[in-house]
XYZ file of C-alpha atoms in Angstrom:
126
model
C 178.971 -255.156 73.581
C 182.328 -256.776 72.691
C 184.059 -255.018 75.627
C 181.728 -256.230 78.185
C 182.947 -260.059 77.106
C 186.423 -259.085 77.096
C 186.539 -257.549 80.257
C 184.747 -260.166 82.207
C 187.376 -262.738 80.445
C 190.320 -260.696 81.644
C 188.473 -259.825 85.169
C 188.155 -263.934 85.097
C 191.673 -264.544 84.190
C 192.786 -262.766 87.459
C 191.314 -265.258 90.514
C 192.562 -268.692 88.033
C 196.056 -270.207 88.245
C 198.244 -269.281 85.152
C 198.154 -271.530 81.950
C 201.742 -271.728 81.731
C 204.396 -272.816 83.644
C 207.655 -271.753 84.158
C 209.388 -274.684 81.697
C 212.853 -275.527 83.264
C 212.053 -275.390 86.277
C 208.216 -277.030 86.664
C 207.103 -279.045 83.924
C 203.787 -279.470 82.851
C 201.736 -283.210 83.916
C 201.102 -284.628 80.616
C 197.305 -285.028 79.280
C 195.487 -288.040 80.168
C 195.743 -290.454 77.636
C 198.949 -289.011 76.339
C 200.685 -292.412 74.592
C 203.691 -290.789 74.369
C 207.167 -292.675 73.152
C 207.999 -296.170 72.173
C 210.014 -297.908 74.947
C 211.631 -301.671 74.798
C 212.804 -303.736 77.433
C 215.902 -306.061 75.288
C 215.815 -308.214 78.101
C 212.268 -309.758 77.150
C 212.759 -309.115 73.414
C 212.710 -312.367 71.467
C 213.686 -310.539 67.933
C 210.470 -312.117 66.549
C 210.060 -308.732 63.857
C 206.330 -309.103 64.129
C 206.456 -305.241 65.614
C 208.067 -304.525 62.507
C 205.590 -306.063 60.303
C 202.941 -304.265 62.295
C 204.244 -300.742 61.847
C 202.553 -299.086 59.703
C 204.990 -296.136 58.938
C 207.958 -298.485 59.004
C 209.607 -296.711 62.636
C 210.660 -300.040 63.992
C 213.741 -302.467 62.245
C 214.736 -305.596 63.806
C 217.568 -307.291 62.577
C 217.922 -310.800 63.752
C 221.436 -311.254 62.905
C 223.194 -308.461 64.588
C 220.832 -308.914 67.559
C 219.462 -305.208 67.495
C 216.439 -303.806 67.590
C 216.148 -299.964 66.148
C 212.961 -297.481 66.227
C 213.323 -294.077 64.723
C 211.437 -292.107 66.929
C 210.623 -289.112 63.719
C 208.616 -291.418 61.533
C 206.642 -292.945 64.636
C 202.986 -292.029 64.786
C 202.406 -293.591 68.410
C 199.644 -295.248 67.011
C 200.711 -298.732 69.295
C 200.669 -301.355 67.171
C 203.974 -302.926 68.277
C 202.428 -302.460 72.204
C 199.776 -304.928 70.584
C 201.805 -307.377 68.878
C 204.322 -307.782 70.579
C 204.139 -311.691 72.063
C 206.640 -310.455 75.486
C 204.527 -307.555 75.703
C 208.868 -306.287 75.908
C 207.569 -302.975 73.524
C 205.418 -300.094 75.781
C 204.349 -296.455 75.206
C 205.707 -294.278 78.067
C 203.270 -291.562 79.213
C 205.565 -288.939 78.364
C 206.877 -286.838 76.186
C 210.641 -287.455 74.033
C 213.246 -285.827 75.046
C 214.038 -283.242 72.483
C 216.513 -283.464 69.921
C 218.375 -281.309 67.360
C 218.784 -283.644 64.709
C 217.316 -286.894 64.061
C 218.662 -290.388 64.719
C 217.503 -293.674 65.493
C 217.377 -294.818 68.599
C 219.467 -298.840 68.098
C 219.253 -301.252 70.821
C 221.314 -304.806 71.316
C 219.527 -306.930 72.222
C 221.640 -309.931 74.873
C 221.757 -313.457 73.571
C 219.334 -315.707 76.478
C 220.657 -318.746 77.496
C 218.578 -321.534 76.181
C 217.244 -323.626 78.582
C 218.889 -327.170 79.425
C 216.266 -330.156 78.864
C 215.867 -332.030 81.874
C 217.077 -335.450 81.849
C 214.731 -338.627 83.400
C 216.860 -341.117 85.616
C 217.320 -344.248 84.176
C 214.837 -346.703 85.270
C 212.257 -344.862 86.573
């Protein structure tokens, strides 16, 4: 009885498109819903820490004087609590997958000093 299943599988298997793909060359669309890596834009970043707070495996380090911002991509669980918290909404989970890596590092990222803004002054007597 077994055979009969098998053979209809393998019979099946011939008319569908493969289930791999050939990796260097093509490269597989990632699942739906896939959240995928922890991205930040250091132009929006504020260095307000609260991702770092929110982190609950302790990926994300923020050092205010130094002006970086560091995730270690290893001990991340994409779980996006930063995405949440985040005030700039600067932090965001690309749909893809990391890049793959021999060793492990963390990823550290300066953040630039923003100009503050110049208060506007009212003319006298108006």
């Amino acid at each position: 009885m077994s055979g009969f299943k098998l053979g209809k599988m393998t019979f099946g298997s011939l008319f569908k498109k493969p289930e791999t793909v050939l990796y260097p060359v093509q490269k597989k669309e990632p699942p739906r819903g896939l959240k995928g890596h922890v991205v930040v834009d250091v132009e929006t970043c504020i260095l307000c820490s609260l991702c770092q707070k929110r982190c609950p495996c302790g990926a994300i380090e923020v050092d205010k004087k130094a002006r970086t911002w560091s995730v270690d991509h290893f001990r991340c669980v994409q779980c996006a609590s930063c995405v949440y918290e985040c005030p700039k909404s600067s932090i965001t989970m690309e749909p893809t997958y990391a890049a793959v890596s021999r060793s492990k590092s963390v990823h550290t990222f300066n953040v630039p000093e923003h100009p503050k803004p110049v208060p506007k002054r009212e003319k006298d007597g108006q």
